[in-house]
mmCIF file of C-alpha atoms in Angstrom:
data_model
loop_
_atom_site.group_PDB
_atom_site.id
_atom_site.type_symbol
_atom_site.label_atom_id
_atom_site.label_comp_id
_atom_site.label_asym_id
_atom_site.label_seq_id
_atom_site.Cartn_x
_atom_site.Cartn_y
_atom_site.Cartn_z
ATOM 1 C CA UNK A 1 0.048 -0.040 -0.041
ATOM 2 C CA UNK A 2 2.775 2.449 0.984
ATOM 3 C CA UNK A 3 4.485 1.927 -2.363
ATOM 4 C CA UNK A 4 1.235 2.538 -4.437
ATOM 5 C CA UNK A 5 0.914 5.564 -6.703
ATOM 6 C CA UNK A 6 -2.444 6.547 -5.045
ATOM 7 C CA UNK A 7 -0.879 6.564 -1.610
ATOM 8 C CA UNK A 8 1.908 8.780 -2.810
ATOM 9 C CA UNK A 9 -0.642 11.042 -4.459
ATOM 10 C CA UNK A 10 -2.385 11.176 -1.079
ATOM 11 C CA UNK A 11 0.845 12.116 0.725
ATOM 12 C CA UNK A 12 1.606 14.701 -1.999
ATOM 13 C CA UNK A 13 -1.861 16.291 -1.607
ATOM 14 C CA UNK A 14 -1.708 16.316 2.204
ATOM 15 C CA UNK A 15 1.755 17.874 2.334
ATOM 16 C CA UNK A 16 0.753 20.614 -0.180
ATOM 17 C CA UNK A 17 -2.496 21.271 1.656
ATOM 18 C CA UNK A 18 -0.696 21.561 4.976
ATOM 19 C CA UNK A 19 1.891 24.002 3.585
ATOM 20 C CA UNK A 20 -0.753 26.086 1.907
ATOM 21 C CA UNK A 21 -2.760 26.236 5.139
ATOM 22 C CA UNK A 22 0.264 27.212 7.216
ATOM 23 C CA UNK A 23 1.372 29.818 4.726
ATOM 24 C CA UNK A 24 -2.233 31.137 4.360
ATOM 25 C CA UNK A 25 -2.566 31.500 8.103
ATOM 26 C CA UNK A 26 0.750 33.324 8.320
ATOM 27 C CA UNK A 27 -0.295 35.592 5.403
ATOM 28 C CA UNK A 28 -3.594 36.306 7.077
ATOM 29 C CA UNK A 29 -1.861 37.472 10.295
ATOM 30 C CA UNK A 30 0.609 39.524 8.222
ATOM 31 C CA UNK A 31 -2.218 41.229 6.273
ATOM 32 C CA UNK A 32 -4.141 41.809 9.469
ATOM 33 C CA UNK A 33 -1.167 43.427 11.117
ATOM 34 C CA UNK A 34 -0.580 45.523 7.935
ATOM 35 C CA UNK A 35 -4.197 46.701 8.154
ATOM 36 C CA UNK A 36 -3.687 47.756 11.707
ATOM 37 C CA UNK A 37 -0.472 49.553 10.772
ATOM 38 C CA UNK A 38 -2.345 51.332 7.968
ATOM 39 C CA UNK A 39 -5.148 52.448 10.393
ATOM 40 C CA UNK A 40 -2.465 53.837 12.716
ATOM 41 C CA UNK A 41 -0.752 55.336 9.784
ATOM 42 C CA UNK A 42 -3.929 57.119 8.708
ATOM 43 C CA UNK A 43 -5.147 58.150 12.129
ATOM 44 C CA UNK A 44 -1.870 59.161 13.699
ATOM 45 C CA UNK A 45 0.508 60.189 10.901
ATOM 46 C CA UNK A 46 -1.656 61.392 7.995
ATOM 47 C CA UNK A 47 -4.334 63.141 10.110
ATOM 48 C CA UNK A 48 -1.554 64.733 12.352
ATOM 49 C CA UNK A 49 0.118 66.110 9.278
ATOM 50 C CA UNK A 50 -3.177 67.422 7.991
ATOM 51 C CA UNK A 51 -3.901 69.299 11.353
ATOM 52 C CA UNK A 52 -0.406 70.835 11.285
ATOM 53 C CA UNK A 53 -0.978 72.137 7.719
ATOM 54 C CA UNK A 54 -4.401 73.511 8.770
ATOM 55 C CA UNK A 55 -2.965 75.380 11.740
ATOM 56 C CA UNK A 56 -0.074 76.796 9.633
ATOM 57 C CA UNK A 57 -2.606 77.955 6.978
ATOM 58 C CA UNK A 58 -4.888 79.640 9.532
ATOM 59 C CA UNK A 59 -1.892 81.442 11.272
ATOM 60 C CA UNK A 60 -0.884 82.861 7.886
ATOM 61 C CA UNK A 61 -4.522 83.806 7.252
ATOM 62 C CA UNK A 62 -4.737 85.665 10.527
ATOM 63 C CA UNK A 63 -1.522 87.546 9.791
ATOM 64 C CA UNK A 64 -3.131 88.629 6.391
ATOM 65 C CA UNK A 65 -6.482 89.684 8.105
ATOM 66 C CA UNK A 66 -4.700 91.895 10.706
ATOM 67 C CA UNK A 67 -2.672 93.490 7.988
ATOM 68 C CA UNK A 68 -5.778 94.127 5.967
ATOM 69 C CA UNK A 69 -7.396 95.879 8.860
ATOM 70 C CA UNK A 70 -4.337 98.018 9.528
ATOM 71 C CA UNK A 71 -4.393 99.058 5.841
ATOM 72 C CA UNK A 72 -7.826 100.508 6.445
ATOM 73 C CA UNK A 73 -9.895 97.880 4.742
ATOM 74 C CA UNK A 74 -13.142 96.042 5.841
ATOM 75 C CA UNK A 75 -12.936 96.132 9.636
ATOM 76 C CA UNK A 76 -16.069 94.246 10.826
ATOM 77 C CA UNK A 77 -15.793 91.490 8.135
ATOM 78 C CA UNK A 78 -12.080 90.867 8.810
ATOM 79 C CA UNK A 79 -12.590 90.931 12.585
ATOM 80 C CA UNK A 80 -15.316 88.237 12.240
ATOM 81 C CA UNK A 81 -12.992 86.171 10.119
ATOM 82 C CA UNK A 82 -10.264 86.490 12.827
ATOM 83 C CA UNK A 83 -12.504 84.934 15.401
ATOM 84 C CA UNK A 84 -13.593 82.180 12.936
ATOM 85 C CA UNK A 85 -10.016 81.442 12.174
ATOM 86 C CA UNK A 86 -9.153 81.273 15.868
ATOM 87 C CA UNK A 87 -11.928 78.785 16.400
ATOM 88 C CA UNK A 88 -10.581 76.570 13.526
ATOM 89 C CA UNK A 89 -7.023 76.656 15.011
ATOM 90 C CA UNK A 90 -8.429 75.471 18.397
ATOM 91 C CA UNK A 91 -10.262 72.588 16.726
ATOM 92 C CA UNK A 92 -7.148 71.622 14.799
ATOM 93 C CA UNK A 93 -5.106 71.545 17.971
ATOM 94 C CA UNK A 94 -7.769 69.289 19.559
ATOM 95 C CA UNK A 95 -7.489 66.912 16.629
ATOM 96 C CA UNK A 96 -3.719 67.133 16.677
ATOM 97 C CA UNK A 97 -3.692 66.199 20.339
ATOM 98 C CA UNK A 98 -5.714 63.005 19.632
ATOM 99 C CA UNK A 99 -3.114 61.858 17.021
ATOM 100 C CA UNK A 100 -0.324 61.782 19.649
ATOM 101 C CA UNK A 101 -2.235 59.847 22.205
ATOM 102 C CA UNK A 102 -1.334 56.209 22.740
ATOM 103 C CA UNK A 103 1.870 56.676 20.763
ATOM 104 C CA UNK A 104 5.480 56.357 21.846
ATOM 105 C CA UNK A 105 6.761 59.321 24.032
ATOM 106 C CA UNK A 106 3.125 60.433 24.426
ATOM 107 C CA UNK A 107 3.830 62.768 27.367
ATOM 108 C CA UNK A 108 6.566 64.644 25.496
ATOM 109 C CA UNK A 109 4.478 64.972 22.404
ATOM 110 C CA UNK A 110 1.470 66.296 24.379
ATOM 111 C CA UNK A 111 3.716 68.827 26.072
ATOM 112 C CA UNK A 112 5.022 69.850 22.667
ATOM 113 C CA UNK A 113 1.454 70.310 21.321
ATOM 114 C CA UNK A 114 0.271 72.201 24.369
ATOM 115 C CA UNK A 115 3.310 74.533 24.250
ATOM 116 C CA UNK A 116 2.678 75.151 20.567
ATOM 117 C CA UNK A 117 -1.040 75.797 21.328
ATOM 118 C CA UNK A 118 -0.257 78.345 24.054
ATOM 119 C CA UNK A 119 2.242 80.266 21.892
ATOM 120 C CA UNK A 120 -0.103 80.234 18.861
ATOM 121 C CA UNK A 121 -3.017 81.441 20.968
ATOM 122 C CA UNK A 122 -0.839 84.236 22.496
ATOM 123 C CA UNK A 123 0.060 85.382 19.017
ATOM 124 C CA UNK A 124 -3.596 85.202 17.802
ATOM 125 C CA UNK A 125 -5.051 86.831 20.822
ATOM 126 C CA UNK A 126 -2.535 89.672 20.704
ATOM 127 C CA UNK A 127 -3.528 90.380 17.163
ATOM 128 C CA UNK A 128 -7.265 90.175 17.887
ATOM 129 C CA UNK A 129 -6.963 92.387 21.002
ATOM 130 C CA UNK A 130 -5.102 94.991 19.061
ATOM 131 C CA UNK A 131 -7.734 95.045 16.357
ATOM 132 C CA UNK A 132 -10.504 95.168 18.969
ATOM 133 C CA UNK A 133 -8.860 98.197 20.514
ATOM 134 C CA UNK A 134 -9.739 100.410 17.564
ATOM 135 C CA UNK A 135 -13.325 99.097 17.303
ATOM 136 C CA UNK A 136 -15.066 102.219 18.688
ATOM 137 C CA UNK A 137 -12.756 104.916 17.543
ATOM 138 C CA UNK A 138 -12.244 106.742 14.314
ATOM 139 C CA UNK A 139 -9.781 104.644 12.342
ATOM 140 C CA UNK A 140 -7.746 107.474 10.756
ATOM 141 C CA UNK A 141 -4.411 106.848 9.043
ATOM 142 C CA UNK A 142 -2.684 108.130 12.134
ATOM 143 C CA UNK A 143 -4.537 105.649 14.393
ATOM 144 C CA UNK A 144 -3.808 102.839 12.065
ATOM 145 C CA UNK A 145 -0.158 103.764 11.835
ATOM 146 C CA UNK A 146 0.194 103.827 15.647
ATOM 147 C CA UNK A 147 -1.731 100.493 15.787
ATOM 148 C CA UNK A 148 0.764 98.985 13.315
ATOM 149 C CA UNK A 149 3.736 100.188 15.390
ATOM 150 C CA UNK A 150 2.234 98.783 18.656
ATOM 151 C CA UNK A 151 1.291 95.502 16.904
ATOM 152 C CA UNK A 152 4.723 95.052 15.455
ATOM 153 C CA UNK A 153 6.423 95.625 18.726
ATOM 154 C CA UNK A 154 4.230 93.089 20.649
ATOM 155 C CA UNK A 155 3.636 90.560 17.888
ATOM 156 C CA UNK A 156 7.137 90.043 16.782
ATOM 157 C CA UNK A 157 8.438 88.150 19.864
ATOM 158 C CA UNK A 158 5.162 86.248 20.093
ATOM 159 C CA UNK A 159 5.413 85.305 16.371
ATOM 160 C CA UNK A 160 9.051 84.208 16.889
ATOM 161 C CA UNK A 161 8.144 82.026 19.903
ATOM 162 C CA UNK A 162 5.220 80.620 17.989
ATOM 163 C CA UNK A 163 7.384 79.919 14.921
ATOM 164 C CA UNK A 164 9.975 78.117 17.047
ATOM 165 C CA UNK A 165 7.523 75.757 18.891
ATOM 166 C CA UNK A 166 5.494 75.151 15.737
ATOM 167 C CA UNK A 167 8.629 74.214 13.804
ATOM 168 C CA UNK A 168 9.487 71.573 16.338
ATOM 169 C CA UNK A 169 5.865 70.307 16.121
ATOM 170 C CA UNK A 170 6.104 70.134 12.263
ATOM 171 C CA UNK A 171 9.371 68.153 12.553
ATOM 172 C CA UNK A 172 7.807 65.765 15.018
ATOM 173 C CA UNK A 173 4.849 65.096 12.835
ATOM 174 C CA UNK A 174 7.022 64.720 9.752
ATOM 175 C CA UNK A 175 9.183 62.225 11.589
ATOM 176 C CA UNK A 176 6.148 60.276 12.639
ATOM 177 C CA UNK A 177 4.772 60.273 9.102
ATOM 178 C CA UNK A 178 8.121 59.014 7.832
ATOM 179 C CA UNK A 179 8.326 56.334 10.478
ATOM 180 C CA UNK A 180 4.751 55.040 9.863
ATOM 181 C CA UNK A 181 5.446 55.031 6.168
ATOM 182 C CA UNK A 182 8.465 52.858 6.617
ATOM 183 C CA UNK A 183 6.681 50.498 8.953
ATOM 184 C CA UNK A 184 3.813 50.127 6.430
ATOM 185 C CA UNK A 185 6.308 49.478 3.553
ATOM 186 C CA UNK A 186 8.068 46.914 5.705
ATOM 187 C CA UNK A 187 4.767 45.018 6.250
ATOM 188 C CA UNK A 188 4.064 45.073 2.507
ATOM 189 C CA UNK A 189 7.579 43.879 1.678
ATOM 190 C CA UNK A 190 7.316 41.134 4.297
ATOM 191 C CA UNK A 191 4.008 39.914 2.774
ATOM 192 C CA UNK A 192 5.534 39.934 -0.754
ATOM 193 C CA UNK A 193 8.528 37.952 0.611
ATOM 194 C CA UNK A 194 6.204 35.404 2.247
ATOM 195 C CA UNK A 195 4.218 35.071 -1.016
ATOM 196 C CA UNK A 196 7.510 34.490 -2.937
ATOM 197 C CA UNK A 197 8.763 31.879 -0.538
ATOM 198 C CA UNK A 198 5.322 30.151 -0.583
ATOM 199 C CA UNK A 199 5.430 29.980 -4.347
ATOM 200 C CA UNK A 200 9.022 28.600 -4.374
ATOM 201 C CA UNK A 201 8.171 25.939 -1.781
ATOM 202 C CA UNK A 202 5.013 24.790 -3.644
ATOM 203 C CA UNK A 203 6.820 24.715 -6.918
ATOM 204 C CA UNK A 204 9.640 22.702 -5.382
ATOM 205 C CA UNK A 205 7.176 20.207 -3.810
ATOM 206 C CA UNK A 206 5.298 19.838 -7.140
ATOM 207 C CA UNK A 207 8.550 19.253 -9.071
ATOM 208 C CA UNK A 208 9.884 16.750 -6.588
ATOM 209 C CA UNK A 209 6.551 14.912 -6.461
ATOM 210 C CA UNK A 210 6.253 14.895 -10.239
ATOM 211 C CA UNK A 211 9.764 13.567 -10.584
ATOM 212 C CA UNK A 212 9.073 10.832 -7.972
ATOM 213 C CA UNK A 213 5.725 9.865 -9.489
ATOM 214 C CA UNK A 214 7.151 9.782 -12.892
ATOM 215 C CA UNK A 215 9.982 7.503 -11.654
ATOM 216 C CA UNK A 216 7.347 5.265 -9.992
ATOM 217 C CA UNK A 217 5.164 5.058 -13.057
ATOM 218 C CA UNK A 218 8.112 4.081 -15.177
ATOM 219 C CA UNK A 219 9.130 1.410 -12.739
ATOM 220 C CA UNK A 220 5.564 0.132 -12.613
ATOM 221 C CA UNK A 221 5.377 0.080 -16.448
ATOM 222 C CA UNK A 222 8.685 -1.828 -16.658
ATOM 223 C CA UNK A 223 7.430 -4.290 -14.108
ATOM 224 C CA UNK A 224 4.169 -4.682 -16.096
ATOM 225 C CA UNK A 225 6.223 -5.097 -19.324
ATOM 226 C CA UNK A 226 8.327 -7.803 -17.740
ATOM 227 C CA UNK A 227 5.255 -9.533 -16.340
ATOM 228 C CA UNK A 228 3.392 -9.319 -19.660
ATOM 229 C CA UNK A 229 6.435 -10.726 -21.625
ATOM 230 C CA UNK A 230 6.639 -13.539 -19.056
ATOM 231 C CA UNK A 231 2.998 -14.198 -19.473
ATOM 232 C CA UNK A 232 3.298 -14.503 -23.291
ATOM 233 C CA UNK A 233 6.420 -16.685 -22.933
ATOM 234 C CA UNK A 234 4.283 -18.933 -20.708
ATOM 235 C CA UNK A 235 1.607 -19.145 -23.367
ATOM 236 C CA UNK A 236 4.216 -19.967 -25.926
ATOM 237 C CA UNK A 237 5.575 -22.591 -23.530
ATOM 238 C CA UNK A 238 8.927 -20.728 -23.421
ATOM 239 C CA UNK A 239 8.642 -20.443 -19.688
ATOM 240 C CA UNK A 240 7.071 -22.622 -17.039
#
């Protein structure tokens, strides 16, 4: 029985099925882990970078609005936009804070976010307060000129402090994005390597099995040929 072709086919099928099951299970876990890494990549790295860009955009927008007011343009409309932009910045910082929770060095990252938030709000509030200070007075060129000098004097150090902490925050998020990208690429490369190894193993087993079966079939045919020849020799009374 153990030397029969059907038994060897059975062994071949069982071995191949076992290998495919083991490799399939391993691939499933790898894909699952890659999916988890992608979720983290999206929620922590990509979203974090998005919030940083939003904050940077609103800070530049606020600088433009205050400049527009000091040039004597639409006061009420620009003042309202200043408050709207401030709200958007707060919302972006809340979102940014969520992207650093449950990550490595969480405390240091949260401190970095809060420090950047405080410096940004100090810069934004200084601008809004300066613009509010001329709300109920005649906004003559002289008043606006003095406002510009006062704003420049107070806003410059605040802007520098904000720029410094915000630059650190940007570098942190960029480093996080780069790290997550590498981790995700590593998972994908690992999966491709596993699939390559699986294909090579299956191909090797198939070739070995086909070679063995071919050899067994040839041996069986030779035995059958010898037996058939002996049978005809018996019919011809050439053999007993």
